[in-house]
Coordinates of N, CA and C in Angstrom, one line a residue:
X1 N -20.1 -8.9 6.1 CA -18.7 -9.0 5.8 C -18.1 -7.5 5.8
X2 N -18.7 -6.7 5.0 CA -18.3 -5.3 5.3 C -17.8 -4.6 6.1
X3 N -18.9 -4.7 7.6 CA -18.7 -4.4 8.6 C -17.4 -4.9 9.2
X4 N -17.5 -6.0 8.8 CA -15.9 -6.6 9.6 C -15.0 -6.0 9.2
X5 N -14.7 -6.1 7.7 CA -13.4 -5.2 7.5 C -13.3 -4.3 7.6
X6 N -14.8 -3.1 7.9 CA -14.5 -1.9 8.3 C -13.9 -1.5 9.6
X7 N -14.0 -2.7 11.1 CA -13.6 -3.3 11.7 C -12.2 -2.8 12.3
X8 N -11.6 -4.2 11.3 CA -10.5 -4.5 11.1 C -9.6 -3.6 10.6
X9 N -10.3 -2.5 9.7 CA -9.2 -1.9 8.9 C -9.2 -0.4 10.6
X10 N -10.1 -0.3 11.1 CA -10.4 0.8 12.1 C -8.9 0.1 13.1
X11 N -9.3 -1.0 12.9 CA -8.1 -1.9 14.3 C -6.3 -1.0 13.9
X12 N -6.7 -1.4 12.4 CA -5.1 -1.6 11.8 C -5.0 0.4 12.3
X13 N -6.1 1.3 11.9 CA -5.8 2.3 12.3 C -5.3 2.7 13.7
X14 N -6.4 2.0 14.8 CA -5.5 2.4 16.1 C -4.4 2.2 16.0
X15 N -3.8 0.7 15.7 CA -2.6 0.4 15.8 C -1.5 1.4 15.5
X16 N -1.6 2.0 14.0 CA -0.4 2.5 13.7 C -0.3 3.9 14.7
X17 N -2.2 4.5 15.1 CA -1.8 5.7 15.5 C -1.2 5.4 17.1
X18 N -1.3 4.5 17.5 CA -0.8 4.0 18.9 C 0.9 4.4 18.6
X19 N 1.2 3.6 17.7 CA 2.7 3.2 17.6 C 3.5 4.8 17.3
X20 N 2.5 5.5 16.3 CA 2.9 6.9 15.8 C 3.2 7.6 16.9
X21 N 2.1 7.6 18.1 CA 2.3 8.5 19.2 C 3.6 7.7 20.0
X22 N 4.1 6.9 20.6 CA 5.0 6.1 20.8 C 6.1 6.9 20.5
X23 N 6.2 7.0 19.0 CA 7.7 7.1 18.5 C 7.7 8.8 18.5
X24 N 6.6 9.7 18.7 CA 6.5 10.8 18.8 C 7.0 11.0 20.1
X25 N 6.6 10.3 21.2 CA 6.8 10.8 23.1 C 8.2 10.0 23.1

C-alpha cells in the first residue's frame, strides 16, 4: 500500500510540475 501512494503522490507531482511549466512557456 505504501508503494502505491508513493506512486500516486509522484503522479500528483508530475502533474502540477507539467501544469507549472505550461503556465511558465
Amino acid at each position: 500500500m505504501a508503494k502505491r501512494s508513493s506512486i500516486e503522490r509522484n503522479l500528483k507531482r508530475i502533474k502540477m510540475a507539467k501544469r507549472y511549466e505550461n503556465k511558465r512557456s
